[in-house]
Each structure stands twice: as structure tokens, then as C-alpha cells.
Amino acid sequence: MTFVFQQPGTTKLLEAIDDAAADATAGGGVFAFASRGGIDAFFSRPNIARMLRRRQRFQLIVGVDAITNAEALLCLSEKVAQYNGILSANVFFHENPASTFHPKFSWFQQGSSLRLVTGSGNLTKRGLGQLAVAAGAPPGNWEAFSIQTMLDGEATSAMADINAWLAGQLEAGTLCSLDDERVRERAMANGRMRFASTTPRVRIPAQPAEALDAIEVAPVDGITFSTPEILVREIPKNRSGQADLGKTVLTEFFGYEGSEKKVFVQFVSLDNIPKPVEPILLFVNQSKNYRLELHEIAALDYDLREDDGRMILVATKLDLRSFRYTILPVTAPDYDTVAQLLGPIPPLRGRSRPMRELFMSSTELRTTWLNVPDNLLPLETFTPEP
């Protein structure tokens, strides 16, 4: 057995897992948490990628108690579709608030031998040793792990224990599919978390609020957004349940990249009640209309104000592929408060006028809209794990 300390700035765990996968005929892994960056790094390693190309089966289990967000789920779903019948993936889901699913290990079979990599690192870029968590800090986490090769009867016994555990969890109902509604809900909630430094904050008056947000808090694994995380936009009257958002919003905020792309959206009512998470496709129709299916719009009357004020969408980007949103009809009590953020109503251009839109930080929105639904916005914590 080999025991290894991983220092920040190294990728020893990722390399050890890939080395263990050399010439393997089957394998698997169980990780408490996963991120898109960790999943991409894992499956791009040469030996693991070679396993899948050779149609050697790999089984992956990830937990969703923290960190694992919608972006990770959708990334993993795409990997499973890419390696259909070869790669299988499940989510460990439980409802015990006093316990956390926390194992991290992987195994690889080759003939009568079994290679185990067991340690503290999760299937995230930080856990695998690939990411700077703050400016000037070394990349990755401090982790420790062991590498063990078992032979013959010892290997058979260990593999039997792993299979028995997997079978038991399937029977208990804790191993769920990636598209399980409860899993989507938990992943969406994980996407709300922003991780802050414990260092005392010093506000610099010359900096705008959105710059302070970027310095103080960040989503998991150093995700960066091309716009601030809050969108405020008027919605023109379209087919029921559609929001015509324009090219800038659909591409820069929602992440449309020229081809169909699945994202998760979740409506939060003005009285702070989240509805179920909906998977939807980002796409542009043949008429080049940059619209989004937001089904809760259909439940509201589309009224205009005398000054031509329109229904307003307020959306939060939780990660690169999950979004929460609410709708303010012109009759909503806080409509004027939110509409004032958008500035004056522009004049008509022919028969229509441009829809007003604004990107802003959650800090700015909280400051301006005192009654903003709490469930619409990110949460801040000082630790990335429970």
C-alpha cells in the first residue's frame, strides 16, 4: 500500500486514479461531491478515457448533500449519453439531516487483481488538485489518500463487499437516477451556495458592488460568469409561456452557444415559494427569435401600464446551467420598485420599443428591492462542505 499527501498545486490524486485505471477491465468510483470541472478532468484522463473507448464498464456514484449542483448533474448526464451502456451513474440521495454521505474511493479490476484509491479528495477540481481558490493562493486542496493493490481472494472479497453495498443501496432506494426530481431539487439548492473567505472584509468605496461580490464570494470550483448573476428584464407579449429575451440575454446570461443545450429553471413566487425544477432546452427557432420557455408566465395575465410598462422577469444565475426566476406583473405591489431599476421607458421605434434590461449583483438587488423573495437569491457560507 502507498500513502500520499497531496499538497495544493499538485494533481497527485487525479494522477493516481488514472494510473490505477491502466489496463483495467472494469471500474467504478464513489464520491461525496462532484463538480463539472472535476467530472471533465476525471473522464479526460488517458487511461480512464481508454477504458470507455474499449467498452470497459465504469460505475459512478456521487452524493448531493452539498457542492454537486445542476451543472454537475447535466455534465454527468451528457457523459452517460456519450458512453451509452458503458458508463452508468447514480446519485446517493437521503433525507437524514443529521448525516452526510461522505465516502471518496475508486476501484479498478484487472484479472484477479483489484486496485483501490481511497482518500479525502472529492470529484471536484479542488479535490483533484486543479484549481486556485483565490487570487494568489496555491491551486487545489490539501488531501490525503492511499493506493492499494489486492490479489486473488482478497480482491474477490473486497469486490464482493463493494457489490453488496451497491445492491443494498439500490434496494434501500438511496441510489437514484440523475433525473430524479428530488435530486434536481437538491442540486438546484446546492447551486445557490457562495463560498466566502473567513478573512475580515475591507470594503473599498471606489469599487462597485458587483466587483466586491466577485472578490468576497464565489460559486463552487471557481465558476466565473460573463455577466453579474442577476437579470432584470421586461418581457414583451409573446405566445403563452414564452419569454422573448433577446440575443444578449440568451447567450451571455443563460449560456446559449449555438446549439441545443439543456438547463434547469425553477420558478419562485413573489411570496417566496419555489416550484418544482424544470429541465428546458435553450434553442433559437428558424425566425431567429431568442426566446425561453418559462411556463409560469402562462399563469399570469399580460397587462400593460398606461406608460407602456411591461411584465418584468427577475432571474438569478445559480451556476452556468441552473437558474431561478420570478415574474412581476404590472399589478404586483413591488412593480414600481423593480421597474425603477431599469430607468426610463424608451420611446417607440415604429410599432414597438426596446425592452429594458439590466444585469446586477445580488447585493445590489437586495439593497434596492427589500421584499425580494429570499429563495430567489444565492446564500453565503464560510465552508464549502457540511
mmCIF file of C-alpha atoms in Angstrom:
data_model
loop_
_atom_site.group_PDB
_atom_site.id
_atom_site.type_symbol
_atom_site.label_atom_id
_atom_site.label_comp_id
_atom_site.label_asym_id
_atom_site.label_seq_id
_atom_site.Cartn_x
_atom_site.Cartn_y
_atom_site.Cartn_z
ATOM 1 C CA MET A 1 0.000 0.000 0.000
ATOM 2 C CA THR A 2 1.145 3.540 -0.789
ATOM 3 C CA PHE A 3 0.069 6.546 1.277
ATOM 4 C CA VAL A 4 0.203 10.019 -0.294
ATOM 5 C CA PHE A 5 -0.261 13.583 0.922
ATOM 6 C CA GLN A 6 -1.460 15.910 -1.820
ATOM 7 C CA GLN A 7 -0.288 19.479 -1.407
ATOM 8 C CA PRO A 8 -2.041 22.389 -3.107
ATOM 9 C CA GLY A 9 -0.546 22.869 -6.526
ATOM 10 C CA THR A 10 -0.307 19.169 -7.358
ATOM 11 C CA THR A 11 -2.679 16.720 -9.035
ATOM 12 C CA LYS A 12 -1.472 13.568 -7.333
ATOM 13 C CA LEU A 13 -4.942 12.158 -6.663
ATOM 14 C CA LEU A 14 -6.076 12.563 -10.271
ATOM 15 C CA GLU A 15 -2.834 11.008 -11.498
ATOM 16 C CA ALA A 16 -3.095 8.112 -9.028
ATOM 17 C CA ILE A 17 -6.638 7.306 -10.131
ATOM 18 C CA ASP A 18 -5.601 7.346 -13.768
ATOM 19 C CA ASP A 19 -2.566 5.145 -13.080
ATOM 20 C CA ALA A 20 -4.828 2.640 -11.304
ATOM 21 C CA ALA A 21 -7.074 2.578 -14.393
ATOM 22 C CA ALA A 22 -4.251 1.378 -16.689
ATOM 23 C CA ASP A 23 -5.343 -1.829 -18.482
ATOM 24 C CA ALA A 24 -8.390 -2.157 -16.208
ATOM 25 C CA THR A 25 -11.270 -4.292 -17.444
ATOM 26 C CA ALA A 26 -13.895 -2.599 -15.234
ATOM 27 C CA GLY A 27 -14.036 0.078 -12.582
ATOM 28 C CA GLY A 28 -16.066 2.496 -10.578
ATOM 29 C CA GLY A 29 -15.984 5.313 -8.107
ATOM 30 C CA VAL A 30 -17.946 6.694 -5.188
ATOM 31 C CA PHE A 31 -17.561 10.373 -4.327
ATOM 32 C CA ALA A 32 -19.411 12.525 -1.821
ATOM 33 C CA PHE A 33 -19.468 15.560 -4.106
ATOM 34 C CA ALA A 34 -18.806 16.326 -7.767
ATOM 35 C CA SER A 35 -18.450 19.377 -9.970
ATOM 36 C CA ARG A 36 -18.452 19.842 -13.708
ATOM 37 C CA GLY A 37 -14.751 20.649 -13.686
ATOM 38 C CA GLY A 38 -13.940 17.542 -11.664
ATOM 39 C CA ILE A 39 -16.070 15.310 -13.907
ATOM 40 C CA ASP A 40 -14.465 16.693 -17.067
ATOM 41 C CA ALA A 41 -10.959 16.283 -15.611
ATOM 42 C CA PHE A 42 -11.689 12.722 -14.472
ATOM 43 C CA PHE A 43 -13.059 11.432 -17.772
ATOM 44 C CA SER A 44 -10.417 13.199 -19.862
ATOM 45 C CA ARG A 45 -7.560 11.279 -18.211
ATOM 46 C CA PRO A 46 -5.964 8.964 -20.802
ATOM 47 C CA ASN A 47 -6.410 5.609 -19.056
ATOM 48 C CA ILE A 48 -9.977 6.270 -17.987
ATOM 49 C CA ALA A 49 -10.860 7.566 -21.459
ATOM 50 C CA ARG A 50 -9.207 4.465 -22.954
ATOM 51 C CA MET A 51 -11.290 2.218 -20.722
ATOM 52 C CA LEU A 52 -14.505 3.756 -22.037
ATOM 53 C CA ARG A 53 -13.360 3.659 -25.669
ATOM 54 C CA ARG A 54 -12.643 -0.053 -25.214
ATOM 55 C CA ARG A 55 -16.148 -0.502 -23.767
ATOM 56 C CA GLN A 56 -14.888 -1.405 -20.306
ATOM 57 C CA ARG A 57 -17.704 -0.619 -17.890
ATOM 58 C CA PHE A 58 -17.412 2.099 -15.278
ATOM 59 C CA GLN A 59 -19.926 2.771 -12.497
ATOM 60 C CA LEU A 60 -20.014 6.144 -10.739
ATOM 61 C CA ILE A 61 -21.897 7.171 -7.609
ATOM 62 C CA VAL A 62 -21.954 10.809 -6.463
ATOM 63 C CA GLY A 63 -23.568 12.398 -3.440
ATOM 64 C CA VAL A 64 -25.670 15.526 -3.474
ATOM 65 C CA ASP A 65 -25.607 16.663 0.176
ATOM 66 C CA ALA A 66 -23.507 19.674 -0.872
ATOM 67 C CA ILE A 67 -21.424 21.034 -3.788
ATOM 68 C CA THR A 68 -22.939 18.791 -6.506
ATOM 69 C CA ASN A 69 -25.050 21.244 -8.498
ATOM 70 C CA ALA A 70 -27.208 21.210 -11.597
ATOM 71 C CA GLU A 71 -24.226 21.865 -13.818
ATOM 72 C CA ALA A 72 -22.519 18.729 -12.483
ATOM 73 C CA LEU A 73 -25.669 16.619 -12.969
ATOM 74 C CA LEU A 74 -26.147 17.785 -16.552
ATOM 75 C CA CYS A 75 -22.460 17.283 -17.349
ATOM 76 C CA LEU A 76 -22.627 13.746 -15.955
ATOM 77 C CA SER A 77 -25.836 13.029 -17.898
ATOM 78 C CA GLU A 78 -24.059 14.028 -21.097
ATOM 79 C CA LYS A 79 -21.153 11.705 -20.292
ATOM 80 C CA VAL A 80 -23.576 8.829 -19.688
ATOM 81 C CA ALA A 81 -25.281 9.528 -23.020
ATOM 82 C CA GLN A 82 -21.901 9.718 -24.768
ATOM 83 C CA TYR A 83 -20.855 6.324 -23.391
ATOM 84 C CA ASN A 84 -24.274 4.714 -23.551
ATOM 85 C CA GLY A 85 -24.263 1.263 -21.953
ATOM 86 C CA ILE A 86 -20.657 1.632 -20.784
ATOM 87 C CA LEU A 87 -20.799 4.407 -18.191
ATOM 88 C CA SER A 88 -23.510 4.274 -15.544
ATOM 89 C CA ALA A 89 -24.101 6.941 -12.912
ATOM 90 C CA ASN A 90 -26.359 7.290 -9.903
ATOM 91 C CA VAL A 91 -26.838 9.837 -7.152
ATOM 92 C CA PHE A 92 -26.843 8.847 -3.489
ATOM 93 C CA PHE A 93 -29.857 10.633 -2.030
ATOM 94 C CA HIS A 94 -31.096 10.513 1.547
ATOM 95 C CA GLU A 95 -33.213 12.670 3.819
ATOM 96 C CA ASN A 96 -31.360 12.343 7.122
ATOM 97 C CA PRO A 97 -30.410 15.906 8.153
ATOM 98 C CA ALA A 98 -28.040 14.640 10.845
ATOM 99 C CA SER A 99 -25.880 12.652 8.384
ATOM 100 C CA THR A 100 -23.752 13.397 5.337
ATOM 101 C CA PHE A 101 -22.860 10.978 2.558
ATOM 102 C CA HIS A 102 -19.077 11.357 2.589
ATOM 103 C CA PRO A 103 -17.053 8.457 1.034
ATOM 104 C CA LYS A 104 -14.417 9.014 -1.660
ATOM 105 C CA PHE A 105 -12.873 5.994 -3.330
ATOM 106 C CA SER A 106 -12.450 4.360 -6.727
ATOM 107 C CA TRP A 107 -11.705 0.817 -7.815
ATOM 108 C CA PHE A 108 -10.340 -0.864 -10.933
ATOM 109 C CA GLN A 109 -10.345 -4.555 -11.810
ATOM 110 C CA GLN A 110 -7.727 -6.297 -13.902
ATOM 111 C CA GLY A 111 -7.897 -10.057 -13.997
ATOM 112 C CA SER A 112 -7.629 -11.357 -10.436
ATOM 113 C CA SER A 113 -6.368 -8.050 -9.035
ATOM 114 C CA LEU A 114 -8.214 -5.046 -7.659
ATOM 115 C CA ARG A 115 -6.717 -1.578 -7.329
ATOM 116 C CA LEU A 116 -8.237 0.787 -4.774
ATOM 117 C CA VAL A 117 -7.625 4.536 -4.434
ATOM 118 C CA THR A 118 -9.163 5.719 -1.171
ATOM 119 C CA GLY A 119 -8.866 9.133 0.421
ATOM 120 C CA SER A 120 -10.278 12.541 1.202
ATOM 121 C CA GLY A 121 -10.478 14.133 -2.262
ATOM 122 C CA ASN A 122 -13.820 14.634 -3.989
ATOM 123 C CA LEU A 123 -14.608 14.610 -7.686
ATOM 124 C CA THR A 124 -14.044 18.354 -7.912
ATOM 125 C CA LYS A 125 -11.222 20.362 -9.370
ATOM 126 C CA ARG A 126 -10.129 21.432 -5.893
ATOM 127 C CA GLY A 127 -10.254 17.875 -4.573
ATOM 128 C CA LEU A 128 -8.315 16.581 -7.544
ATOM 129 C CA GLY A 129 -5.809 19.412 -7.135
ATOM 130 C CA GLN A 130 -6.527 21.619 -10.105
ATOM 131 C CA LEU A 131 -7.870 24.985 -9.022
ATOM 132 C CA ALA A 132 -6.729 28.154 -7.304
ATOM 133 C CA VAL A 133 -9.438 29.064 -4.810
ATOM 134 C CA ALA A 134 -8.412 32.707 -4.511
ATOM 135 C CA ALA A 135 -6.062 35.173 -6.131
ATOM 136 C CA GLY A 136 -2.511 34.468 -5.012
ATOM 137 C CA ALA A 137 -3.385 31.157 -3.335
ATOM 138 C CA PRO A 138 -1.914 27.837 -4.466
ATOM 139 C CA PRO A 139 -4.298 25.673 -6.527
ATOM 140 C CA GLY A 140 -6.278 22.797 -5.117
ATOM 141 C CA ASN A 141 -6.874 21.337 -1.669
ATOM 142 C CA TRP A 142 -4.751 19.618 0.912
ATOM 143 C CA GLU A 143 -5.774 15.970 0.551
ATOM 144 C CA ALA A 144 -4.531 12.534 1.608
ATOM 145 C CA PHE A 145 -5.147 9.165 0.001
ATOM 146 C CA SER A 146 -3.858 5.611 -0.227
ATOM 147 C CA ILE A 147 -3.297 3.306 -3.191
ATOM 148 C CA GLN A 148 -3.736 -0.403 -2.600
ATOM 149 C CA THR A 149 -3.484 -3.442 -4.882
ATOM 150 C CA MET A 150 -5.312 -6.585 -3.794
ATOM 151 C CA LEU A 151 -4.837 -10.018 -5.338
ATOM 152 C CA ASP A 152 -6.861 -13.209 -5.708
ATOM 153 C CA GLY A 153 -9.083 -13.967 -2.690
ATOM 154 C CA GLU A 154 -8.510 -10.602 -1.051
ATOM 155 C CA ALA A 155 -9.539 -8.829 -4.280
ATOM 156 C CA THR A 156 -12.579 -11.068 -4.684
ATOM 157 C CA SER A 157 -13.690 -10.371 -1.112
ATOM 158 C CA ALA A 158 -13.271 -6.599 -1.438
ATOM 159 C CA MET A 159 -15.165 -6.518 -4.737
ATOM 160 C CA ALA A 160 -17.930 -8.620 -3.180
ATOM 161 C CA ASP A 161 -18.224 -6.050 -0.371
ATOM 162 C CA ILE A 162 -18.478 -3.186 -2.879
ATOM 163 C CA ASN A 163 -21.115 -5.003 -4.931
ATOM 164 C CA ALA A 164 -23.075 -5.913 -1.799
ATOM 165 C CA TRP A 165 -23.081 -2.269 -0.708
ATOM 166 C CA LEU A 166 -24.267 -1.120 -4.149
ATOM 167 C CA ALA A 167 -27.014 -3.757 -4.222
ATOM 168 C CA GLY A 168 -28.110 -2.825 -0.709
ATOM 169 C CA GLN A 169 -28.360 0.852 -1.572
ATOM 170 C CA LEU A 170 -30.366 0.106 -4.694
ATOM 171 C CA GLU A 171 -32.761 -1.971 -2.613
ATOM 172 C CA ALA A 172 -32.987 0.790 0.005
ATOM 173 C CA GLY A 173 -33.785 3.363 -2.690
ATOM 174 C CA THR A 174 -30.837 5.640 -1.908
ATOM 175 C CA LEU A 175 -29.257 5.265 -5.363
ATOM 176 C CA CYS A 176 -31.334 7.492 -7.619
ATOM 177 C CA SER A 177 -31.238 8.358 -11.299
ATOM 178 C CA LEU A 178 -29.675 11.605 -12.452
ATOM 179 C CA ASP A 179 -33.079 12.953 -13.483
ATOM 180 C CA ASP A 180 -34.856 12.123 -10.229
ATOM 181 C CA GLU A 181 -36.943 15.159 -9.249
ATOM 182 C CA ARG A 182 -35.616 15.125 -5.659
ATOM 183 C CA VAL A 183 -32.051 15.061 -6.943
ATOM 184 C CA ARG A 184 -32.709 18.042 -9.216
ATOM 185 C CA GLU A 185 -34.193 19.981 -6.299
ATOM 186 C CA ARG A 186 -31.169 19.281 -4.082
ATOM 187 C CA ALA A 187 -28.712 20.135 -6.859
ATOM 188 C CA MET A 188 -30.526 23.413 -7.525
ATOM 189 C CA ALA A 189 -30.293 24.267 -3.816
ATOM 190 C CA ASN A 190 -26.553 23.464 -3.857
ATOM 191 C CA GLY A 191 -26.102 25.876 -6.749
ATOM 192 C CA ARG A 192 -27.290 28.723 -4.521
ATOM 193 C CA MET A 193 -24.262 28.456 -2.239
ATOM 194 C CA ARG A 194 -21.495 31.021 -2.451
ATOM 195 C CA PHE A 195 -18.319 30.342 -0.501
ATOM 196 C CA ALA A 196 -16.650 33.222 1.282
ATOM 197 C CA SER A 197 -13.271 33.764 2.828
ATOM 198 C CA THR A 198 -13.148 33.883 6.627
ATOM 199 C CA THR A 199 -10.751 36.820 6.333
ATOM 200 C CA PRO A 200 -12.350 40.042 7.633
ATOM 201 C CA ARG A 201 -13.710 42.082 4.761
ATOM 202 C CA VAL A 202 -12.486 45.529 3.894
ATOM 203 C CA ARG A 203 -14.819 47.459 1.643
ATOM 204 C CA ILE A 204 -13.201 49.811 -0.819
ATOM 205 C CA PRO A 205 -15.648 52.667 -1.513
ATOM 206 C CA ALA A 206 -14.354 53.233 -5.031
ATOM 207 C CA GLN A 207 -15.346 49.731 -6.128
ATOM 208 C CA PRO A 208 -18.812 48.970 -7.473
ATOM 209 C CA ALA A 209 -20.908 46.405 -5.603
ATOM 210 C CA GLU A 210 -20.577 43.756 -8.295
ATOM 211 C CA ALA A 211 -16.781 43.867 -8.046
ATOM 212 C CA LEU A 212 -16.993 43.424 -4.279
ATOM 213 C CA ASP A 213 -19.230 40.396 -4.763
ATOM 214 C CA ALA A 214 -16.696 38.833 -7.109
ATOM 215 C CA ILE A 215 -13.887 39.327 -4.593
ATOM 216 C CA GLU A 216 -15.755 38.172 -1.485
ATOM 217 C CA VAL A 217 -17.842 35.213 -2.586
ATOM 218 C CA ALA A 218 -17.677 32.640 -5.380
ATOM 219 C CA PRO A 219 -19.594 29.567 -6.575
ATOM 220 C CA VAL A 220 -18.067 26.107 -6.286
ATOM 221 C CA ASP A 221 -14.833 25.323 -8.135
ATOM 222 C CA GLY A 222 -14.193 28.868 -9.318
ATOM 223 C CA ILE A 223 -17.045 29.163 -11.803
ATOM 224 C CA THR A 224 -16.909 32.562 -13.483
ATOM 225 C CA PHE A 225 -19.890 34.328 -15.007
ATOM 226 C CA SER A 226 -19.783 36.537 -18.078
ATOM 227 C CA THR A 227 -22.387 38.836 -16.524
ATOM 228 C CA PRO A 228 -23.421 39.636 -12.949
ATOM 229 C CA GLU A 229 -25.669 36.914 -11.544
ATOM 230 C CA ILE A 230 -28.979 38.829 -11.572
ATOM 231 C CA LEU A 231 -31.005 39.658 -14.690
ATOM 232 C CA VAL A 232 -33.861 42.185 -14.588
ATOM 233 C CA ARG A 233 -35.707 42.437 -17.916
ATOM 234 C CA GLU A 234 -39.024 43.476 -19.364
ATOM 235 C CA ILE A 235 -40.860 40.752 -21.270
ATOM 236 C CA PRO A 236 -42.806 41.562 -24.447
ATOM 237 C CA LYS A 237 -46.125 39.865 -25.140
ATOM 238 C CA ASN A 238 -45.442 36.564 -26.932
ATOM 239 C CA ARG A 239 -47.003 33.142 -27.184
ATOM 240 C CA SER A 240 -48.219 31.997 -23.767
ATOM 241 C CA GLY A 241 -45.373 30.653 -21.649
ATOM 242 C CA GLN A 242 -42.573 32.189 -23.716
ATOM 243 C CA ALA A 243 -40.223 34.982 -22.800
ATOM 244 C CA ASP A 244 -38.581 36.871 -25.668
ATOM 245 C CA LEU A 245 -35.234 37.713 -24.096
ATOM 246 C CA GLY A 246 -33.036 38.829 -26.972
ATOM 247 C CA LYS A 247 -29.656 37.558 -28.097
ATOM 248 C CA THR A 248 -27.524 39.126 -25.356
ATOM 249 C CA VAL A 249 -29.566 37.635 -22.522
ATOM 250 C CA LEU A 250 -29.939 34.182 -24.053
ATOM 251 C CA THR A 251 -26.248 33.874 -24.924
ATOM 252 C CA GLU A 252 -24.414 35.773 -22.187
ATOM 253 C CA PHE A 253 -26.728 35.146 -19.239
ATOM 254 C CA PHE A 254 -28.357 31.780 -19.992
ATOM 255 C CA GLY A 255 -25.385 30.391 -21.922
ATOM 256 C CA TYR A 256 -26.837 29.530 -25.336
ATOM 257 C CA GLU A 257 -23.884 28.597 -27.573
ATOM 258 C CA GLY A 258 -25.448 27.983 -30.972
ATOM 259 C CA SER A 259 -26.879 24.506 -30.440
ATOM 260 C CA GLU A 260 -29.499 22.928 -28.189
ATOM 261 C CA LYS A 261 -28.455 22.898 -24.554
ATOM 262 C CA LYS A 262 -30.374 21.662 -21.510
ATOM 263 C CA VAL A 263 -30.580 23.829 -18.405
ATOM 264 C CA PHE A 264 -32.636 23.740 -15.203
ATOM 265 C CA VAL A 265 -35.030 26.554 -14.299
ATOM 266 C CA GLN A 266 -37.120 26.975 -11.145
ATOM 267 C CA PHE A 267 -39.872 29.496 -10.529
ATOM 268 C CA VAL A 268 -40.019 31.247 -7.145
ATOM 269 C CA SER A 269 -43.291 33.011 -6.413
ATOM 270 C CA LEU A 270 -43.361 36.544 -5.060
ATOM 271 C CA ASP A 271 -44.407 35.065 -1.718
ATOM 272 C CA ASN A 272 -41.144 33.047 -1.718
ATOM 273 C CA ILE A 273 -42.428 29.578 -2.634
ATOM 274 C CA PRO A 274 -40.214 27.573 -5.063
ATOM 275 C CA LYS A 275 -41.986 25.429 -7.664
ATOM 276 C CA PRO A 276 -40.507 22.142 -8.993
ATOM 277 C CA VAL A 277 -37.315 22.313 -11.062
ATOM 278 C CA GLU A 278 -37.923 22.115 -14.812
ATOM 279 C CA PRO A 279 -35.368 20.936 -17.386
ATOM 280 C CA ILE A 280 -35.705 23.031 -20.547
ATOM 281 C CA LEU A 281 -33.777 23.371 -23.797
ATOM 282 C CA LEU A 282 -32.060 26.552 -24.914
ATOM 283 C CA PHE A 283 -32.502 26.984 -28.646
ATOM 284 C CA VAL A 284 -33.178 29.585 -31.322
ATOM 285 C CA ASN A 285 -36.007 28.976 -33.788
ATOM 286 C CA GLN A 286 -35.831 29.422 -37.557
ATOM 287 C CA SER A 287 -37.032 33.004 -37.232
ATOM 288 C CA LYS A 288 -34.015 33.788 -35.033
ATOM 289 C CA ASN A 289 -36.186 34.544 -32.018
ATOM 290 C CA TYR A 290 -34.195 34.299 -28.809
ATOM 291 C CA ARG A 291 -36.977 33.002 -26.577
ATOM 292 C CA LEU A 292 -37.116 30.904 -23.456
ATOM 293 C CA GLU A 293 -39.910 28.619 -22.294
ATOM 294 C CA LEU A 294 -40.873 29.908 -18.847
ATOM 295 C CA HIS A 295 -44.140 28.166 -18.159
ATOM 296 C CA GLU A 296 -45.177 30.253 -15.160
ATOM 297 C CA ILE A 297 -45.713 33.241 -17.459
ATOM 298 C CA ALA A 298 -48.740 31.471 -18.899
ATOM 299 C CA ALA A 299 -50.477 31.592 -15.497
ATOM 300 C CA LEU A 300 -50.357 35.412 -15.415
ATOM 301 C CA ASP A 301 -52.396 37.999 -17.289
ATOM 302 C CA TYR A 302 -50.257 40.135 -19.561
ATOM 303 C CA ASP A 303 -51.349 43.681 -18.720
ATOM 304 C CA LEU A 304 -49.759 46.930 -19.819
ATOM 305 C CA ARG A 305 -49.471 50.074 -17.758
ATOM 306 C CA GLU A 306 -50.606 53.383 -19.152
ATOM 307 C CA ASP A 307 -46.948 54.389 -19.554
ATOM 308 C CA ASP A 308 -46.288 51.148 -21.524
ATOM 309 C CA GLY A 309 -44.632 49.427 -18.557
ATOM 310 C CA ARG A 310 -44.319 45.670 -19.143
ATOM 311 C CA MET A 311 -44.183 42.462 -17.127
ATOM 312 C CA ILE A 312 -40.710 42.059 -15.581
ATOM 313 C CA LEU A 313 -38.565 38.936 -15.279
ATOM 314 C CA VAL A 314 -36.028 38.750 -12.438
ATOM 315 C CA ALA A 315 -33.684 35.761 -12.819
ATOM 316 C CA THR A 316 -30.707 34.523 -10.823
ATOM 317 C CA LYS A 317 -27.860 32.530 -12.356
ATOM 318 C CA LEU A 318 -27.018 29.905 -9.706
ATOM 319 C CA ASP A 319 -24.381 28.138 -11.791
ATOM 320 C CA LEU A 320 -23.756 28.011 -15.523
ATOM 321 C CA ARG A 321 -26.761 25.749 -16.117
ATOM 322 C CA SER A 322 -29.302 26.437 -13.378
ATOM 323 C CA PHE A 323 -31.485 29.482 -12.863
ATOM 324 C CA ARG A 324 -34.218 30.642 -10.531
ATOM 325 C CA TYR A 325 -36.697 33.272 -11.634
ATOM 326 C CA THR A 326 -39.746 35.229 -10.601
ATOM 327 C CA ILE A 327 -42.192 37.368 -12.561
ATOM 328 C CA LEU A 328 -43.608 40.755 -11.618
ATOM 329 C CA PRO A 329 -46.792 41.630 -13.495
ATOM 330 C CA VAL A 330 -47.536 45.339 -13.668
ATOM 331 C CA THR A 331 -50.103 44.856 -10.891
ATOM 332 C CA ALA A 332 -47.549 43.471 -8.398
ATOM 333 C CA PRO A 333 -47.127 45.590 -5.225
ATOM 334 C CA ASP A 334 -43.360 45.955 -5.757
ATOM 335 C CA TYR A 335 -43.543 46.544 -9.503
ATOM 336 C CA ASP A 336 -42.577 50.220 -9.299
ATOM 337 C CA THR A 337 -39.596 49.467 -7.072
ATOM 338 C CA VAL A 338 -38.165 46.953 -9.549
ATOM 339 C CA ALA A 339 -39.156 48.910 -12.670
ATOM 340 C CA GLN A 340 -37.227 51.934 -11.429
ATOM 341 C CA LEU A 341 -34.024 49.877 -11.638
ATOM 342 C CA LEU A 342 -34.475 49.746 -15.408
ATOM 343 C CA GLY A 343 -34.537 53.504 -15.917
ATOM 344 C CA PRO A 344 -36.924 55.482 -18.118
ATOM 345 C CA ILE A 345 -39.127 53.760 -20.690
ATOM 346 C CA PRO A 346 -37.579 54.244 -24.144
ATOM 347 C CA PRO A 347 -39.595 55.779 -26.994
ATOM 348 C CA LEU A 348 -41.309 53.707 -29.660
ATOM 349 C CA ARG A 349 -39.356 52.587 -32.716
ATOM 350 C CA GLY A 350 -42.109 52.151 -35.251
ATOM 351 C CA ARG A 351 -44.758 49.992 -33.598
ATOM 352 C CA SER A 352 -42.599 48.709 -30.743
ATOM 353 C CA ARG A 353 -39.889 49.786 -28.376
ATOM 354 C CA PRO A 354 -36.776 48.083 -26.945
ATOM 355 C CA MET A 355 -37.337 46.071 -23.787
ATOM 356 C CA ARG A 356 -35.362 47.436 -20.857
ATOM 357 C CA GLU A 357 -32.830 45.093 -19.260
ATOM 358 C CA LEU A 358 -30.172 45.202 -16.555
ATOM 359 C CA PHE A 359 -27.536 42.891 -15.092
ATOM 360 C CA MET A 360 -26.696 43.436 -11.448
ATOM 361 C CA SER A 361 -25.325 41.743 -8.342
ATOM 362 C CA SER A 362 -27.497 40.071 -5.732
ATOM 363 C CA THR A 363 -26.168 42.588 -3.192
ATOM 364 C CA GLU A 364 -27.482 45.468 -5.280
ATOM 365 C CA LEU A 365 -30.847 43.805 -5.746
ATOM 366 C CA ARG A 366 -31.257 43.114 -2.016
ATOM 367 C CA THR A 367 -30.402 46.722 -1.251
ATOM 368 C CA THR A 368 -32.951 48.088 -3.708
ATOM 369 C CA TRP A 369 -35.783 45.539 -3.527
ATOM 370 C CA LEU A 370 -36.285 44.965 0.183
ATOM 371 C CA ASN A 371 -39.079 42.415 -0.366
ATOM 372 C CA VAL A 372 -37.147 40.268 -2.847
ATOM 373 C CA PRO A 373 -38.024 36.567 -2.310
ATOM 374 C CA ASP A 374 -35.138 35.057 -0.336
ATOM 375 C CA ASN A 375 -35.337 31.759 -2.219
ATOM 376 C CA LEU A 376 -34.595 33.590 -5.454
ATOM 377 C CA LEU A 377 -31.090 34.607 -4.413
ATOM 378 C CA PRO A 378 -27.783 32.896 -3.529
ATOM 379 C CA LEU A 379 -26.772 32.074 0.026
ATOM 380 C CA GLU A 380 -23.359 32.684 1.530
ATOM 381 C CA THR A 381 -21.414 30.276 3.716
ATOM 382 C CA PHE A 382 -17.872 30.162 5.044
ATOM 383 C CA THR A 383 -17.339 26.431 4.461
ATOM 384 C CA PRO A 384 -17.886 24.527 1.216
ATOM 385 C CA GLU A 385 -18.986 21.311 2.972
ATOM 386 C CA PRO A 386 -21.443 20.443 5.754
#
